[in-house]
Tab-separated table of C-alpha atoms and ligand atoms in Angstrom:
chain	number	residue	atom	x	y	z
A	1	UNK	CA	-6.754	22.897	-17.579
A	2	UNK	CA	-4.976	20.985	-20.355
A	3	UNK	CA	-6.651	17.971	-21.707
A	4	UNK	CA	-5.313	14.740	-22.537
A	5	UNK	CA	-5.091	13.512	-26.273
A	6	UNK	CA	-3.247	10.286	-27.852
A	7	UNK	CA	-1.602	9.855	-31.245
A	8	UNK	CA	0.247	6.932	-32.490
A	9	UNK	CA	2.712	7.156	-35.826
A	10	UNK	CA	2.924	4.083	-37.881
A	11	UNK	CA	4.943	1.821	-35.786
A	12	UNK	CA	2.928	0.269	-33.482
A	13	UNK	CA	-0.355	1.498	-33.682
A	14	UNK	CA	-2.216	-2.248	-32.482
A	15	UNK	CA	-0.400	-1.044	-28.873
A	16	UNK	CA	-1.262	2.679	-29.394
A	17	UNK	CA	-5.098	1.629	-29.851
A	18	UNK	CA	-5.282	-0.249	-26.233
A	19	UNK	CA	-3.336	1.634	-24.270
A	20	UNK	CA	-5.921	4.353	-25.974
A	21	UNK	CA	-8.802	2.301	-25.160
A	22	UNK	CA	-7.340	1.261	-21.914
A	23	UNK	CA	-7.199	4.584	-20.866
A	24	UNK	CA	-10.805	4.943	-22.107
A	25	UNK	CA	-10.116	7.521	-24.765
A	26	UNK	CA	-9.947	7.477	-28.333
A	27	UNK	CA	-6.738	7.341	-30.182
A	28	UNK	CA	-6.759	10.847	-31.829
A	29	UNK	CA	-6.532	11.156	-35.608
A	30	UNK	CA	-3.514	11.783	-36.891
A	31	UNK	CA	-2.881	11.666	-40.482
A	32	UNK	CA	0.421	10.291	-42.031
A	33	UNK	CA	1.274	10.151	-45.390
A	34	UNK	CA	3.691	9.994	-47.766
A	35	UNK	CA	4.818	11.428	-51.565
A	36	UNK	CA	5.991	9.290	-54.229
A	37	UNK	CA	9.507	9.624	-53.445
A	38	UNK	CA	9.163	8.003	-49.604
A	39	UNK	CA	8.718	11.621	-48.032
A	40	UNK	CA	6.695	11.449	-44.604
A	41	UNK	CA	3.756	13.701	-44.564
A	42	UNK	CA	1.789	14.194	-41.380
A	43	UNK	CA	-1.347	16.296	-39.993
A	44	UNK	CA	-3.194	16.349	-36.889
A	45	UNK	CA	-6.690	15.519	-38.119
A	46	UNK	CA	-7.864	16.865	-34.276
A	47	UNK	CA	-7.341	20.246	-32.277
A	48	UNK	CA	-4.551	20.619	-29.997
A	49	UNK	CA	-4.305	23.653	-29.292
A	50	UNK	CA	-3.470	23.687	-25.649
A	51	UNK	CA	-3.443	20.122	-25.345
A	52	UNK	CA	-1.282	17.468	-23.572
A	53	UNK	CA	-0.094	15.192	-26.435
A	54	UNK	CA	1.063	11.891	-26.240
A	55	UNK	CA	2.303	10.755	-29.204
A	56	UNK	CA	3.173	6.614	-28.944
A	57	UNK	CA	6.090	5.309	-31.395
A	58	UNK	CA	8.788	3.124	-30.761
A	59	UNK	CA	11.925	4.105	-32.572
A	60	UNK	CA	13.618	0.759	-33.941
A	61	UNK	CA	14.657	0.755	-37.679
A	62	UNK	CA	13.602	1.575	-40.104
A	63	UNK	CA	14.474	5.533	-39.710
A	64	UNK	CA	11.329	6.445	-40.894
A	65	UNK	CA	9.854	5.427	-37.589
A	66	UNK	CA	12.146	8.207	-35.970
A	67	UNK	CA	11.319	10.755	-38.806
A	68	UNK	CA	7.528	10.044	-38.326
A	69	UNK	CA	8.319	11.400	-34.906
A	70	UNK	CA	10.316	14.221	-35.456
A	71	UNK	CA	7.455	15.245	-38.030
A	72	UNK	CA	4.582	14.639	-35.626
A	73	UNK	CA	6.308	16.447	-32.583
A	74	UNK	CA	7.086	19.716	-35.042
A	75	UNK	CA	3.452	19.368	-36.641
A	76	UNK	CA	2.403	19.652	-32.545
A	77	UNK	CA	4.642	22.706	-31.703
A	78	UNK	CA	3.000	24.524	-34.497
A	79	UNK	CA	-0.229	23.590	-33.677
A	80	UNK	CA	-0.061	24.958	-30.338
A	81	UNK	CA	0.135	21.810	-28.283
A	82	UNK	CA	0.633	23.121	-24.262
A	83	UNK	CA	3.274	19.764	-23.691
A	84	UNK	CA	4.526	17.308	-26.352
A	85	UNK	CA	4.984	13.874	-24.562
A	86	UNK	CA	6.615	11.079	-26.347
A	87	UNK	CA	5.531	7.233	-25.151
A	88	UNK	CA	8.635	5.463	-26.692
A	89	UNK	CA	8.087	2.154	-26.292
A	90	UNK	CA	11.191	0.771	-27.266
A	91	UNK	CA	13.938	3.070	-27.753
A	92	UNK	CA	16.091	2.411	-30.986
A	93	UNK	CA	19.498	3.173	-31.890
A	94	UNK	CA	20.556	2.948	-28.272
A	95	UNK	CA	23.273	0.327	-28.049
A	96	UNK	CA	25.533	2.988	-29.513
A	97	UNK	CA	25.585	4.717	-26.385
A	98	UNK	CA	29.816	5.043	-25.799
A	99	UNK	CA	32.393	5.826	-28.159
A	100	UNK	CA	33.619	2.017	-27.726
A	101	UNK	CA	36.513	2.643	-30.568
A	102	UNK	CA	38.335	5.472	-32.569
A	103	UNK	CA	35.836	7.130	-35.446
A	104	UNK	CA	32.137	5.956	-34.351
A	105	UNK	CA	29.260	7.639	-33.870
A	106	UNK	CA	26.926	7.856	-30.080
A	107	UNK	CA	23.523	7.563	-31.429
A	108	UNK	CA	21.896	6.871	-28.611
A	109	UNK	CA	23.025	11.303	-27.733
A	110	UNK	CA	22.189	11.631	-31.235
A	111	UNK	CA	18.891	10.966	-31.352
A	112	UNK	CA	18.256	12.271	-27.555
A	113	UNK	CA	19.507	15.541	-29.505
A	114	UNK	CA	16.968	15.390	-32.082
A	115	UNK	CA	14.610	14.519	-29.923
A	116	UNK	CA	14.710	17.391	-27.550
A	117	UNK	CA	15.581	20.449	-30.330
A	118	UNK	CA	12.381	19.010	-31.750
A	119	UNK	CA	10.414	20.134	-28.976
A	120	UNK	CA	9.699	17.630	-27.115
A	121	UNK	CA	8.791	17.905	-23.105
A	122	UNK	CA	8.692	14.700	-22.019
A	123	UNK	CA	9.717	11.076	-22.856
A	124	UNK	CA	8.313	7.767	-21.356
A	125	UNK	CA	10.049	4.632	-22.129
A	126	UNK	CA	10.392	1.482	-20.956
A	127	UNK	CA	13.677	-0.825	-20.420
A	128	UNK	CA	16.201	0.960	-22.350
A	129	UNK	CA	19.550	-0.499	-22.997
A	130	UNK	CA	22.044	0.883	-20.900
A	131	UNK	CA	19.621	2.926	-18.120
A	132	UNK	CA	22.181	5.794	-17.908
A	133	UNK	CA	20.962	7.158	-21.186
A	134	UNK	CA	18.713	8.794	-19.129
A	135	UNK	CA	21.328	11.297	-18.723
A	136	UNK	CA	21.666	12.005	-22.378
A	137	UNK	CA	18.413	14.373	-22.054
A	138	UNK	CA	17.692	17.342	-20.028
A	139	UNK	CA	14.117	17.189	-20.390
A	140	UNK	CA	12.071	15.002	-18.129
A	141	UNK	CA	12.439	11.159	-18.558
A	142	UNK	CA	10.769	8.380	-17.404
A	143	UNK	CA	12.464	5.124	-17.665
A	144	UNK	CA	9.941	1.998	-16.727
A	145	UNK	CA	10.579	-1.922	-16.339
A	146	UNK	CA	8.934	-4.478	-18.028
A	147	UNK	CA	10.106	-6.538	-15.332
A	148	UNK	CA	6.913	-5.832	-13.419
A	149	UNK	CA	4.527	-8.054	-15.281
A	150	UNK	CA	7.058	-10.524	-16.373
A	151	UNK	CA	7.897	-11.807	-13.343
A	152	UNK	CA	4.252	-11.723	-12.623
A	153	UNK	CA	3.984	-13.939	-16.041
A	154	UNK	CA	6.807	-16.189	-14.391
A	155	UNK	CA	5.577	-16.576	-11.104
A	156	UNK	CA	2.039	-17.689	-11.617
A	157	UNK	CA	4.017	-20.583	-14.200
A	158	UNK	CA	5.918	-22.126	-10.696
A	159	UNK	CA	9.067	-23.196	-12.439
A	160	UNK	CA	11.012	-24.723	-10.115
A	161	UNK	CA	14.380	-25.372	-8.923
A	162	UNK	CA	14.943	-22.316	-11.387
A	163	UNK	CA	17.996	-19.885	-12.423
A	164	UNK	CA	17.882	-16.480	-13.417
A	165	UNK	CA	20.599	-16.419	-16.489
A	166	UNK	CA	22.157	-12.756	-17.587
A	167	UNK	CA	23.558	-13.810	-21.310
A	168	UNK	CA	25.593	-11.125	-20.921
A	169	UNK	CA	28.038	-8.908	-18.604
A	170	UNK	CA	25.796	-5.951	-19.329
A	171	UNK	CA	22.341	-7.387	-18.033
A	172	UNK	CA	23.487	-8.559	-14.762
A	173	UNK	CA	21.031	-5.925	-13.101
A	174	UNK	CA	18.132	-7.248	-14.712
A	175	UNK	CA	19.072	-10.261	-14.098
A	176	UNK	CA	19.319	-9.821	-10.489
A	177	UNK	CA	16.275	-8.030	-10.443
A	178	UNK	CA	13.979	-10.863	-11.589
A	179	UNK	CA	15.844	-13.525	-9.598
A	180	UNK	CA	15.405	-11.902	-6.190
A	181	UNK	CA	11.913	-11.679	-7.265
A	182	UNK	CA	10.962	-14.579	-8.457
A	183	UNK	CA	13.217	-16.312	-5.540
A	184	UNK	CA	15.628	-17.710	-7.791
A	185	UNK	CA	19.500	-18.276	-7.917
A	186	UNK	CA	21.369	-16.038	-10.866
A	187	UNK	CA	23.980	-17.122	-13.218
A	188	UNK	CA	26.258	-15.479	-16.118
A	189	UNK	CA	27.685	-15.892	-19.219
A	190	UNK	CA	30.395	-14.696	-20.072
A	191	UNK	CA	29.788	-13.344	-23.965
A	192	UNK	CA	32.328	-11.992	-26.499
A	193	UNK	CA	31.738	-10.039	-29.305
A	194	UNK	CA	34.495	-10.133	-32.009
A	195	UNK	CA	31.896	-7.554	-34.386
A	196	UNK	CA	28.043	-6.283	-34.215
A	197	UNK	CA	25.747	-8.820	-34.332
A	198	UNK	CA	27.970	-11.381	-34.242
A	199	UNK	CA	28.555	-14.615	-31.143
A	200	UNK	CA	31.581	-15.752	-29.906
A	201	UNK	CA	32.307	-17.073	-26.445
A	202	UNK	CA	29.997	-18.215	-24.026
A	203	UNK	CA	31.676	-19.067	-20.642
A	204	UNK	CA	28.544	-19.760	-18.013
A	205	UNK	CA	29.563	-18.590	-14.782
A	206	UNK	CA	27.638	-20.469	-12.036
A	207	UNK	CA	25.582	-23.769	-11.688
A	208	UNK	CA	22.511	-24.751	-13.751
A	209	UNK	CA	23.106	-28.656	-14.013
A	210	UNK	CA	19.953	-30.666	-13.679
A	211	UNK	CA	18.204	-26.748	-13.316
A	212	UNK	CA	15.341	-24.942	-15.201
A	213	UNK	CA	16.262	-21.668	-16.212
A	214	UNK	CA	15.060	-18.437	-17.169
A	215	UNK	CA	17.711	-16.211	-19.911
A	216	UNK	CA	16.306	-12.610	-19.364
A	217	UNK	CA	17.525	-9.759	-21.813
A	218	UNK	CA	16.304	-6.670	-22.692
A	219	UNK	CA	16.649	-7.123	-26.580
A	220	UNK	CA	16.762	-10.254	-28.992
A	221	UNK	CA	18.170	-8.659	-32.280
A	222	UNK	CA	19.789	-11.467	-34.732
A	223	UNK	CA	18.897	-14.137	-31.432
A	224	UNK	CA	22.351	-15.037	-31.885
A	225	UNK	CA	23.407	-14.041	-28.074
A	226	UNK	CA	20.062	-15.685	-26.735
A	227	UNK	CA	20.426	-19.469	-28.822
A	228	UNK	CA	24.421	-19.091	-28.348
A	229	UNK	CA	23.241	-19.227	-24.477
A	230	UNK	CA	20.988	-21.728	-24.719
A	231	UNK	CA	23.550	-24.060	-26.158
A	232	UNK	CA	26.223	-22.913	-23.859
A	233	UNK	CA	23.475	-23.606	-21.209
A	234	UNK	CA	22.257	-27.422	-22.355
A	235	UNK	CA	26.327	-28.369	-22.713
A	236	UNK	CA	26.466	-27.128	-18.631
A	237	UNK	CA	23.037	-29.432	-18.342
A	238	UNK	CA	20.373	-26.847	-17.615
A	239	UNK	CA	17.211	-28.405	-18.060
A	240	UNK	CA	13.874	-26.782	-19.275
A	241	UNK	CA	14.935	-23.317	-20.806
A	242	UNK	CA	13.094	-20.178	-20.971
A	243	UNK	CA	13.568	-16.574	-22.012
A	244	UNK	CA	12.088	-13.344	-21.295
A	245	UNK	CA	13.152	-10.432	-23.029
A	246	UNK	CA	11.506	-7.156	-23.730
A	247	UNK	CA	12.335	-5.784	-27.101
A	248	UNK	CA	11.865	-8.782	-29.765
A	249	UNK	CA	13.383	-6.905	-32.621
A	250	UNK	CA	13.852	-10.332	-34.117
A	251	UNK	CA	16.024	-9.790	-37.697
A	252	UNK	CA	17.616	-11.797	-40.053
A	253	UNK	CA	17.051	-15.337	-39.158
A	254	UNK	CA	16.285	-14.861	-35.574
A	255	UNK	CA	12.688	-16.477	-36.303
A	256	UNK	CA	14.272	-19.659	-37.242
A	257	UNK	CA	17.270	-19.821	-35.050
A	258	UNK	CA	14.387	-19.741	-31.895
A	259	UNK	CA	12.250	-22.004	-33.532
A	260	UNK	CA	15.395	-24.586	-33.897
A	261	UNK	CA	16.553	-23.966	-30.998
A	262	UNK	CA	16.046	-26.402	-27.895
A	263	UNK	CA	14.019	-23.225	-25.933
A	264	UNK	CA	11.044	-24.192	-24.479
A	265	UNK	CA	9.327	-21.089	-24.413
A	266	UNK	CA	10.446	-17.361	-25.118
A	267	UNK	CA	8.077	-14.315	-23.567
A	268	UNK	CA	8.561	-11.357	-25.398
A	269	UNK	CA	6.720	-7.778	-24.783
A	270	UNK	CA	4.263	-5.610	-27.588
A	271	UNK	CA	6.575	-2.636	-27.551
A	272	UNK	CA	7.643	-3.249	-31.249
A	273	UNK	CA	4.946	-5.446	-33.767
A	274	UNK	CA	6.210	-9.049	-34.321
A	275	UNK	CA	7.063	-9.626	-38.057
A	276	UNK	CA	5.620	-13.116	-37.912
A	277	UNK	CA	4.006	-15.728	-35.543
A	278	UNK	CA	5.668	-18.640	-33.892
A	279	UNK	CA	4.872	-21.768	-31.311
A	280	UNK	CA	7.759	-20.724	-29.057
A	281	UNK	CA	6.922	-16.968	-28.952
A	282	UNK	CA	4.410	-15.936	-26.574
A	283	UNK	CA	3.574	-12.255	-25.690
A	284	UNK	CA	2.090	-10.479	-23.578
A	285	UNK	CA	1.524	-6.803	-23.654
A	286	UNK	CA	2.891	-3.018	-21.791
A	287	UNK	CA	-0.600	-1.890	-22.442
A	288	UNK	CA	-1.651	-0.889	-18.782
A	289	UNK	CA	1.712	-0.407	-17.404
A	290	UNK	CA	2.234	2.850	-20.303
A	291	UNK	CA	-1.638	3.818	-19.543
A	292	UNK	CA	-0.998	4.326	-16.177
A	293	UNK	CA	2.097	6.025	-16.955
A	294	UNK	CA	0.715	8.542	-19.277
A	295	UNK	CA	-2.185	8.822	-16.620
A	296	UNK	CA	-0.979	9.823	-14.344
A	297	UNK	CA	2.198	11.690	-15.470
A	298	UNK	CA	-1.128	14.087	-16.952
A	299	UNK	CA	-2.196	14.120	-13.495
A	300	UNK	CA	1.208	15.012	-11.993
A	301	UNK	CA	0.588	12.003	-9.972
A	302	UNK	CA	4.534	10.443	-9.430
A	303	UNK	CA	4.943	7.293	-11.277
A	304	UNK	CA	7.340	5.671	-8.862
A	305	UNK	CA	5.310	2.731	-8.363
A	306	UNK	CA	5.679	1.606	-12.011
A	307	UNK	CA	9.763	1.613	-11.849
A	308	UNK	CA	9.908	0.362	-7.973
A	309	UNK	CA	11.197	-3.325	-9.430
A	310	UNK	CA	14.393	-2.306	-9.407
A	311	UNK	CA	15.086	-1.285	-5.694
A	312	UNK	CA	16.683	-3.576	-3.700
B	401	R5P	C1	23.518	-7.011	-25.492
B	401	R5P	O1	24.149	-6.200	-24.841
B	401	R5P	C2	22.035	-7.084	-25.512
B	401	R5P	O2	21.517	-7.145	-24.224
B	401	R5P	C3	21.534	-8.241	-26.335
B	401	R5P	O3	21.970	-9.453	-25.734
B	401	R5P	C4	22.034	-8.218	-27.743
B	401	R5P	O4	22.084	-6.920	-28.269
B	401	R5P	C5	21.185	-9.087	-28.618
B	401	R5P	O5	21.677	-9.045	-29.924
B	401	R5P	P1	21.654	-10.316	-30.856
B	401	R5P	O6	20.300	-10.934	-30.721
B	401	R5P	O7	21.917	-9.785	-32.241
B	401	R5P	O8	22.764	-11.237	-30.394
């Protein structure tokens, strides 16, 4: 019988260590290093030969957080690992997941590629982008919801009279997913995108005069879709505004834009490290929602319960 080891790379080991220590294990050793020239460098301080390893790294930029990976996953294969299990927290390079005009790349296939010729058997993640990427791998995948202890978070706060906002076409499901639990009425906006990263038009589709609302998202990259929203939102006469979003990537001046904005509150998840503090950021962390996942996907126990949010 196999046992069960953890390894984290470098980019997010404070999540690595409790979901390690949630799980009541230590996190194994796993050396990384690298030359003078940036080169990654990495050795399994532990014996794995015959072992399940989970190795825990989300995959955001920079690309050394993917190469990392791709290191540590070949360092496993040649150490005789029995399964190689990646816990990708958040899954990077993902919203280039359709060849949306003439001459660009699909990373979000690209890196399910590399993934996969690396040697990988497995991959847990959680709330990915578009949830068909799924089909971009033909190794097992498990895709799990953060909406399962946000709307916990949310519901314990009683917000009332309250609206469930989708900032944009694209995160309708979510959306819907968190109103009907969290017994709430849903609204839209209606976003353009004239280049990457940057705003244009916010139409809100539906009513949220004199209401509290909640903008839910599954990333907050530059912030300028979430604070275009919440301007769009006060001009319509929402009230109290919230956010809860999953992936706080959080570049640029995304810091400052939130703490300008007129957002009472944004709840953001631990799957990537936040670069700095603030009063209107409040997190709360995936740790026992991954351990249970990595438990019991070792146990070949079915994980259904963790992804069940999103049935209707
Ligand atoms: C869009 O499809 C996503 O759900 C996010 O709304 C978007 O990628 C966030 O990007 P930014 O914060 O740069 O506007």
């Amino acid at each position: 019988m196999p046992n069960l080891k953890i390894f984290s790379c470098r980019g997010n080991l404070p999540l690595a260590e409790k979901i390690a220590k949630n799980l009541g294990i230590p996190l194994g050793k796993l050396e990384i290093k690298n030359f003078s020239d940036g080169e990654i460098w990495v050795k399994f301080l532990d014996n794995i030969r015959g072992s399940d390893v989970y190795i825990i790294q989300p995959t955001n930029p920079p690309a050394e957080n993917i190469m990392e990976l791709l290191i540590a996953i070949d360092a496993a294969r040649r150490a005789s690992a029995n399964k190689v299990n990646l816990v990708i927290p958040y899954f990077g390079y993902a919203r280039q997941d359709r060849k949306d005009q003439p001459r660009v790349a699909i990373t979000a296939k690209l890196i399910a590629n590399i993934l996969a010729k690396s040697g990988t058997d497995r991959i847990i993640t959680m709330d990915l982008h578009a949830p068909q990427i799924q089909g971009f791998f033909d190794i097992p995948f498990d895709h799990i919801y953060s909406s399962a202890i946000m709307v916990d978070h949310f519901r314990k706060k009683k917000i009332p009279n309250l609206v469930v906002v989708s900032p944009d076409v694209g995160g309708i499901n979510m959306a819907r997913a968190y109103a009907k639990r969290l017994n709430a009425e849903i609204c839209l906006i209606d976003k353009r995108r004239p280049k990457p990263n940057e705003v244009e038009v916010m139409n809100v589709i539906g009513d949220v005069k004199g209401k509290n609302v909640l903008i839910v998202d599954d990333i907050i990259d530059t912030a300028g879709t979430f604070t275009s929203a919440i301007r769009a939102l006060k001009e319509n006469g929402a009230k109290d505004i919230y956010g809860a979003c999953t992936h706080a990537i959080l570049s640029g001046s995304a810091y400052e834009k939130i703490e300008s904005s007129s957002l009472k509150k944004l709840v953001v998840t631990d799957s990537i490290p936040l670069k700095q503090k603030s009063n209107k950021i409040e997190v709360i962390t995936i740790t026992k929602i991954f351990a249970k996942a990595i438990q019991r996907t070792f146990e070949n126990k079915s994980i259904s319960t963790l992804f069940d949010v999103f049935k209707s």
